[in-house]
Amino acid sequence: MSFLQLSGVSKFYGDTCAVADMNLSVEKGEFVSLLGPSGCGKTTTLQMIAGFEPVTRGRIELDARDITQAKANTRGLGIVFQSYALFPHMTVEANVSFGLEMRKMAKAERLDRVRHALSLVHLDQHARRYPRELSGGQRQRVALARALVIEPPVLLLDEPLSNLDAKLREEMQFELRQIQRKVGTTTVMVTHDQSEAMSVSDRVVVMEAGRATQIDHPFQVYEHPRTRFISTFVGKANLLEGRIEGEDDMQAVRVGSLSVPMFEPGFRPGSAVLLAVRPEKLQLVPAGAGRLDGQVIERFFLGSQWLYRLSTPVGELTVLCANDGRIVLEEGAQSAIDWPDSCTRVLPVDQGALA
């Protein structure tokens, strides 16, 4: 059995379903992220694991122990809130020590644990400071140290990096992952930031409208999205309307005058589908030398990349090209677009498309 197990967990507020039939198995030492837009149920799921919200239906088990009805203060979980929730009148050392004091731990062991926790987050030299004297990144580390010092079986992170600026958030992503790997604490994080979830997680749970729509490794979620929503929420995608033609292993997707081979089985012949291809998988080639000819409508300089929008016979397509010294196309320029067959994904428009 998995270390943390959610079985058919649902949460209703009156007639409104916030989380529907969540089934999730988290292995010991694993880092799992709940990813989705606001209102998708990810924070509610975390709060049910923490014990802050009662479960309407289903079961939550921790290390084979049923904790579904257990009070939050008896679960022993470590929690880092979005606001960090540090005590402003306490020093860094006192903030980190607070949970151990509540557990009546002996002073000598308590001090040893606090020193170790502060060393882990590189704040040894800041033990006597107050939260107001720290940067945002340092306050985030204090909150993390306070959660880890009690040696919880599971660490819960509620959008812990959302209050940081973009550069610091990126730095803290990797630091958070390094700390988690060093300590080995089973971790569940809530985030709406796709890059954050992809960079630090062993697995990602993509949520939409209260349901887990895909639970998979980050690479699989990005390269093999199961729905239209996932293909556009996790990264960007060009979506082309098409129809399945052919039978069994000889199927292709017809998009306008294009016939694109497909590699996903299980679609009904003649059914409407979407052909998804990531902008960075597309290549700009000389006019007449690709699958589609087009004209550059707009271009945007992104530093390491150029983003182009092209008008084509099958609609507008977005192309991302590396800023690698090649010729930059002007708006209005003619070009062609090509891509490897293996880079396309076929998504059902509705369940009727699936065989």
Tab-separated table of N, CA and C in Angstrom, residues 29-141:
chain	number	residue	atom	x	y	z
A	29	GLY	N	8.519	9.344	0.371
A	29	GLY	CA	9.634	10.101	-0.195
A	29	GLY	C	9.320	10.769	-1.515
A	30	GLU	N	8.111	10.587	-2.039
A	30	GLU	CA	7.748	11.148	-3.338
A	30	GLU	C	7.339	12.617	-3.203
A	31	PHE	N	7.568	13.386	-4.263
A	31	PHE	CA	7.157	14.779	-4.333
A	31	PHE	C	6.061	14.868	-5.402
A	32	VAL	N	4.830	15.156	-4.956
A	32	VAL	CA	3.676	15.215	-5.855
A	32	VAL	C	3.084	16.615	-5.813
A	33	SER	N	2.774	17.169	-6.979
A	33	SER	CA	2.165	18.495	-7.052
A	33	SER	C	0.740	18.396	-7.567
A	34	LEU	N	-0.166	19.135	-6.914
A	34	LEU	CA	-1.529	19.306	-7.394
A	34	LEU	C	-1.545	20.597	-8.203
A	35	LEU	N	-1.784	20.480	-9.491
A	35	LEU	CA	-1.676	21.616	-10.409
A	35	LEU	C	-3.018	21.908	-11.056
A	36	GLY	N	-3.384	23.183	-11.083
A	36	GLY	CA	-4.621	23.552	-11.757
A	36	GLY	C	-4.949	25.009	-11.548
A	37	PRO	N	-5.943	25.528	-12.253
A	37	PRO	CA	-6.334	26.929	-12.116
A	37	PRO	C	-7.094	27.169	-10.826
A	38	SER	N	-7.350	28.422	-10.507
A	38	SER	CA	-8.123	28.761	-9.313
A	38	SER	C	-9.495	28.100	-9.384
A	39	GLY	N	-9.937	27.550	-8.244
A	39	GLY	CA	-11.258	26.945	-8.172
A	39	GLY	C	-11.341	25.518	-8.650
A	40	CYS	N	-10.195	24.880	-8.928
A	40	CYS	CA	-10.238	23.504	-9.453
A	40	CYS	C	-10.299	22.451	-8.355
A	41	GLY	N	-10.096	22.854	-7.082
A	41	GLY	CA	-10.189	21.904	-5.978
A	41	GLY	C	-8.866	21.467	-5.385
A	42	LYS	N	-7.758	22.014	-5.874
A	42	LYS	CA	-6.456	21.554	-5.389
A	42	LYS	C	-6.202	21.939	-3.928
A	43	THR	N	-6.525	23.179	-3.548
A	43	THR	CA	-6.318	23.609	-2.160
A	43	THR	C	-7.271	22.883	-1.223
A	44	THR	N	-8.503	22.653	-1.668
A	44	THR	CA	-9.459	21.898	-0.854
A	44	THR	C	-8.948	20.493	-0.607
A	45	THR	N	-8.349	19.879	-1.622
A	45	THR	CA	-7.771	18.540	-1.459
A	45	THR	C	-6.665	18.562	-0.409
A	46	LEU	N	-5.788	19.562	-0.482
A	46	LEU	CA	-4.702	19.685	0.494
A	46	LEU	C	-5.265	19.882	1.901
A	47	GLN	N	-6.308	20.696	2.026
A	47	GLN	CA	-6.894	20.965	3.335
A	47	GLN	C	-7.561	19.719	3.912
A	48	MET	N	-8.101	18.853	3.062
A	48	MET	CA	-8.658	17.596	3.557
A	48	MET	C	-7.560	16.660	4.040
A	49	ILE	N	-6.432	16.648	3.340
A	49	ILE	CA	-5.292	15.835	3.801
A	49	ILE	C	-4.793	16.354	5.147
A	50	ALA	N	-4.745	17.694	5.271
A	50	ALA	CA	-4.252	18.313	6.507
A	50	ALA	C	-5.231	18.151	7.670
A	51	GLY	N	-6.520	17.959	7.353
A	51	GLY	CA	-7.524	17.860	8.405
A	51	GLY	C	-8.237	19.159	8.686
A	52	PHE	N	-7.990	20.183	7.860
A	52	PHE	CA	-8.652	21.478	8.041
A	52	PHE	C	-10.075	21.477	7.472
A	53	GLU	N	-10.331	20.592	6.513
A	53	GLU	CA	-11.659	20.466	5.922
A	53	GLU	C	-12.131	19.019	6.087
A	54	PRO	N	-13.363	18.814	6.549
A	54	PRO	CA	-13.875	17.443	6.664
A	54	PRO	C	-14.148	16.835	5.292
A	55	VAL	N	-13.987	15.541	5.197
A	55	VAL	CA	-14.230	14.810	3.960
A	55	VAL	C	-15.712	14.470	3.878
A	56	THR	N	-16.342	14.791	2.756
A	56	THR	CA	-17.752	14.447	2.570
A	56	THR	C	-17.915	12.960	2.297
A	57	ARG	N	-17.041	12.443	1.459
A	57	ARG	CA	-17.107	11.023	1.105
A	57	ARG	C	-15.705	10.539	0.757
A	58	GLY	N	-15.397	9.291	1.086
A	58	GLY	CA	-14.094	8.729	0.753
A	58	GLY	C	-13.239	8.469	1.980
A	59	ARG	N	-11.977	8.160	1.743
A	59	ARG	CA	-11.089	7.703	2.815
A	59	ARG	C	-9.669	8.213	2.559
A	60	ILE	N	-9.008	8.660	3.616
A	60	ILE	CA	-7.610	9.079	3.546
A	60	ILE	C	-6.812	8.226	4.521
A	61	GLU	N	-5.757	7.604	4.019
A	61	GLU	CA	-4.907	6.751	4.861
A	61	GLU	C	-3.467	7.239	4.812
A	62	LEU	N	-2.818	7.221	5.954
A	62	LEU	CA	-1.413	7.590	6.071
A	62	LEU	C	-0.660	6.443	6.715
A	63	ASP	N	0.251	5.851	5.967
A	63	ASP	CA	1.032	4.710	6.452
A	63	ASP	C	0.097	3.621	6.990
A	64	ALA	N	-0.931	3.309	6.201
A	64	ALA	CA	-1.918	2.260	6.496
A	64	ALA	C	-2.840	2.598	7.671
A	65	ARG	N	-2.824	3.843	8.133
A	65	ARG	CA	-3.709	4.271	9.225
A	65	ARG	C	-4.779	5.196	8.674
A	66	ASP	N	-6.025	4.926	8.989
A	66	ASP	CA	-7.136	5.755	8.524
A	66	ASP	C	-7.147	7.069	9.302
A	67	ILE	N	-6.922	8.186	8.595
A	67	ILE	CA	-6.911	9.493	9.259
A	67	ILE	C	-8.067	10.371	8.762
A	68	THR	N	-9.028	9.757	8.097
A	68	THR	CA	-10.114	10.524	7.485
A	68	THR	C	-10.803	11.438	8.487
A	69	GLN	N	-11.062	10.926	9.679
A	69	GLN	CA	-11.782	11.702	10.691
A	69	GLN	C	-10.848	12.262	11.772
A	70	ALA	N	-9.548	12.031	11.652
A	70	ALA	CA	-8.606	12.497	12.676
A	70	ALA	C	-8.497	14.015	12.668
A	71	LYS	N	-8.363	14.615	13.837
A	71	LYS	CA	-8.206	16.062	13.935
A	71	LYS	C	-6.844	16.481	13.374
A	72	ALA	N	-6.787	17.717	12.890
A	72	ALA	CA	-5.565	18.210	12.250
A	72	ALA	C	-4.357	18.114	13.171
A	73	ASN	N	-4.532	18.452	14.462
A	73	ASN	CA	-3.382	18.478	15.384
A	73	ASN	C	-2.919	17.102	15.813
A	74	THR	N	-3.628	16.048	15.386
A	74	THR	CA	-3.191	14.688	15.716
A	74	THR	C	-2.530	13.989	14.531
A	75	ARG	N	-2.523	14.635	13.371
A	75	ARG	CA	-1.973	13.982	12.173
A	75	ARG	C	-0.461	14.131	12.080
A	76	GLY	N	0.091	15.151	12.730
A	76	GLY	CA	1.542	15.325	12.759
A	76	GLY	C	2.151	15.756	11.446
A	77	LEU	N	1.375	16.405	10.600
A	77	LEU	CA	1.868	16.803	9.278
A	77	LEU	C	2.537	18.174	9.332
A	78	GLY	N	3.509	18.393	8.470
A	78	GLY	CA	4.160	19.692	8.353
A	78	GLY	C	3.481	20.496	7.263
A	79	ILE	N	3.219	21.778	7.538
A	79	ILE	CA	2.482	22.602	6.583
A	79	ILE	C	3.185	23.943	6.391
A	80	VAL	N	3.357	24.335	5.142
A	80	VAL	CA	3.878	25.659	4.807
A	80	VAL	C	2.782	26.392	4.046
A	81	PHE	N	2.295	27.481	4.622
A	81	PHE	CA	1.203	28.239	4.023
A	81	PHE	C	1.738	29.251	3.013
A	82	GLN	N	0.838	29.704	2.155
A	82	GLN	CA	1.181	30.708	1.153
A	82	GLN	C	1.702	31.986	1.805
A	83	SER	N	1.130	32.364	2.954
A	83	SER	CA	1.521	33.596	3.643
A	83	SER	C	2.682	33.385	4.613
A	84	TYR	N	3.162	32.126	4.728
A	84	TYR	CA	4.237	31.710	5.635
A	84	TYR	C	3.774	31.667	7.089
A	85	ALA	N	2.862	32.580	7.516
A	85	ALA	CA	2.268	32.568	8.857
A	85	ALA	C	3.323	32.518	9.962
A	86	LEU	N	4.370	33.326	9.833
A	86	LEU	CA	5.392	33.408	10.881
A	86	LEU	C	4.911	34.330	12.003
A	87	PHE	N	5.380	34.074	13.211
A	87	PHE	CA	5.058	34.932	14.343
A	87	PHE	C	5.979	36.151	14.302
A	88	PRO	N	5.445	37.349	14.073
A	88	PRO	CA	6.303	38.518	13.892
A	88	PRO	C	7.084	38.912	15.145
A	89	HIS	N	6.580	38.549	16.350
A	89	HIS	CA	7.241	38.943	17.596
A	89	HIS	C	8.293	37.937	18.031
A	90	MET	N	8.460	36.854	17.250
A	90	MET	CA	9.445	35.825	17.591
A	90	MET	C	10.629	35.873	16.636
A	91	THR	N	11.796	35.527	17.142
A	91	THR	CA	12.974	35.423	16.285
A	91	THR	C	12.827	34.223	15.356
A	92	VAL	N	13.724	34.128	14.401
A	92	VAL	CA	13.749	32.978	13.498
A	92	VAL	C	13.863	31.689	14.299
A	93	GLU	N	14.778	31.666	15.251
A	93	GLU	CA	14.995	30.485	16.074
A	93	GLU	C	13.732	30.104	16.845
A	94	ALA	N	13.055	31.095	17.414
A	94	ALA	CA	11.844	30.824	18.185
A	94	ALA	C	10.706	30.341	17.293
A	95	ASN	N	10.602	30.901	16.093
A	95	ASN	CA	9.586	30.437	15.149
A	95	ASN	C	9.776	28.963	14.813
A	96	VAL	N	11.010	28.601	14.534
A	96	VAL	CA	11.299	27.219	14.155
A	96	VAL	C	11.115	26.279	15.342
A	97	SER	N	11.415	26.762	16.527
A	97	SER	CA	11.337	25.939	17.738
A	97	SER	C	9.915	25.746	18.249
A	98	PHE	N	8.982	26.570	17.791
A	98	PHE	CA	7.633	26.606	18.372
A	98	PHE	C	6.952	25.232	18.375
A	99	GLY	N	6.974	24.545	17.239
A	99	GLY	CA	6.307	23.251	17.150
A	99	GLY	C	6.901	22.219	18.083
A	100	LEU	N	8.210	22.294	18.305
A	100	LEU	CA	8.868	21.346	19.216
A	100	LEU	C	8.495	21.650	20.666
A	101	GLU	N	8.353	22.932	20.977
A	101	GLU	CA	7.931	23.306	22.328
A	101	GLU	C	6.532	22.790	22.625
A	102	MET	N	5.653	22.879	21.625
A	102	MET	CA	4.287	22.375	21.795
A	102	MET	C	4.273	20.871	22.017
A	103	ARG	N	5.316	20.201	21.562
A	103	ARG	CA	5.423	18.754	21.749
A	103	ARG	C	6.203	18.391	23.009
A	104	LYS	N	6.507	19.404	23.827
A	104	LYS	CA	7.194	19.209	25.121
A	104	LYS	C	8.552	18.532	24.957
A	105	MET	N	9.263	18.848	23.879
A	105	MET	CA	10.572	18.243	23.667
A	105	MET	C	11.603	18.871	24.592
A	106	ALA	N	12.540	18.069	25.070
A	106	ALA	CA	13.595	18.547	25.964
A	106	ALA	C	14.408	19.646	25.276
A	107	LYS	N	14.870	20.613	26.052
A	107	LYS	CA	15.522	21.791	25.501
A	107	LYS	C	16.762	21.451	24.674
A	108	ALA	N	17.588	20.542	25.180
A	108	ALA	CA	18.831	20.208	24.482
A	108	ALA	C	18.538	19.626	23.096
A	109	GLU	N	17.584	18.698	23.025
A	109	GLU	CA	17.246	18.098	21.740
A	109	GLU	C	16.579	19.122	20.828
A	110	ARG	N	15.778	19.991	21.446
A	110	ARG	CA	15.080	21.021	20.675
A	110	ARG	C	16.074	21.958	19.997
A	111	LEU	N	17.063	22.415	20.735
A	111	LEU	CA	18.062	23.329	20.175
A	111	LEU	C	18.871	22.663	19.074
A	112	ASP	N	19.172	21.384	19.277
A	112	ASP	CA	19.934	20.648	18.275
A	112	ASP	C	19.147	20.525	16.973
A	113	ARG	N	17.867	20.238	17.116
A	113	ARG	CA	17.016	20.094	15.931
A	113	ARG	C	16.853	21.434	15.205
A	114	VAL	N	16.696	22.505	15.958
A	114	VAL	CA	16.525	23.827	15.350
A	114	VAL	C	17.789	24.214	14.595
A	115	ARG	N	18.941	23.975	15.191
A	115	ARG	CA	20.205	24.295	14.512
A	115	ARG	C	20.328	23.523	13.204
A	116	HIS	N	19.955	22.247	13.258
A	116	HIS	CA	20.042	21.413	12.049
A	116	HIS	C	19.080	21.920	10.975
A	117	ALA	N	17.856	22.279	11.356
A	117	ALA	CA	16.853	22.753	10.400
A	117	ALA	C	17.285	24.066	9.757
A	118	LEU	N	17.841	24.984	10.559
A	118	LEU	CA	18.300	26.263	10.017
A	118	LEU	C	19.509	26.083	9.112
A	119	SER	N	20.347	25.124	9.437
A	119	SER	CA	21.491	24.823	8.573
A	119	SER	C	21.015	24.270	7.233
A	120	LEU	N	19.974	23.467	7.288
A	120	LEU	CA	19.430	22.851	6.079
A	120	LEU	C	18.944	23.901	5.087
A	121	VAL	N	18.367	25.003	5.611
A	121	VAL	CA	17.830	26.057	4.732
A	121	VAL	C	18.771	27.263	4.646
A	122	HIS	N	20.004	27.077	5.118
A	122	HIS	CA	21.057	28.093	5.006
A	122	HIS	C	20.712	29.387	5.749
A	123	LEU	N	20.165	29.247	6.940
A	123	LEU	CA	19.838	30.422	7.750
A	123	LEU	C	20.504	30.361	9.130
A	124	ASP	N	21.603	29.638	9.233
A	124	ASP	CA	22.292	29.504	10.521
A	124	ASP	C	22.645	30.856	11.132
A	125	GLN	N	23.029	31.803	10.265
A	125	GLN	CA	23.502	33.097	10.745
A	125	GLN	C	22.369	34.084	11.026
A	126	HIS	N	21.126	33.644	10.837
A	126	HIS	CA	19.986	34.554	10.996
A	126	HIS	C	19.057	34.140	12.140
A	127	ALA	N	19.540	33.279	13.007
A	127	ALA	CA	18.677	32.727	14.057
A	127	ALA	C	18.094	33.799	14.968
A	128	ARG	N	18.827	34.885	15.211
A	128	ARG	CA	18.377	35.915	16.150
A	128	ARG	C	17.578	37.046	15.489
A	129	ARG	N	17.420	36.968	14.198
A	129	ARG	CA	16.665	38.009	13.513
A	129	ARG	C	15.156	37.765	13.630
A	130	TYR	N	14.407	38.830	13.319
A	130	TYR	CA	12.949	38.736	13.308
A	130	TYR	C	12.478	38.683	11.857
A	131	PRO	N	11.281	38.141	11.596
A	131	PRO	CA	10.790	38.028	10.218
A	131	PRO	C	10.845	39.337	9.440
A	132	ARG	N	10.586	40.460	10.096
A	132	ARG	CA	10.591	41.750	9.390
A	132	ARG	C	11.986	42.133	8.887
A	133	GLU	N	13.005	41.492	9.434
A	133	GLU	CA	14.382	41.787	9.046
A	133	GLU	C	14.882	40.857	7.937
A	134	LEU	N	13.986	40.034	7.411
A	134	LEU	CA	14.371	39.055	6.398
A	134	LEU	C	13.738	39.381	5.046
A	135	SER	N	14.352	38.883	3.989
A	135	SER	CA	13.782	39.007	2.650
A	135	SER	C	12.654	37.982	2.492
A	136	GLY	N	11.905	38.109	1.380
A	136	GLY	CA	10.824	37.163	1.131
A	136	GLY	C	11.320	35.729	1.029
A	137	GLY	N	12.437	35.541	0.336
A	137	GLY	CA	12.990	34.200	0.207
A	137	GLY	C	13.445	33.630	1.534
A	138	GLN	N	14.012	34.481	2.388
A	138	GLN	CA	14.446	34.015	3.706
A	138	GLN	C	13.265	33.654	4.591
A	139	ARG	N	12.185	34.442	4.530
A	139	ARG	CA	10.985	34.108	5.309
A	139	ARG	C	10.390	32.779	4.844
A	140	GLN	N	10.462	32.556	3.531
A	140	GLN	CA	9.968	31.281	3.012
A	140	GLN	C	10.783	30.121	3.567
A	141	ARG	N	12.096	30.320	3.698
A	141	ARG	CA	12.952	29.269	4.240
A	141	ARG	C	12.658	29.011	5.716
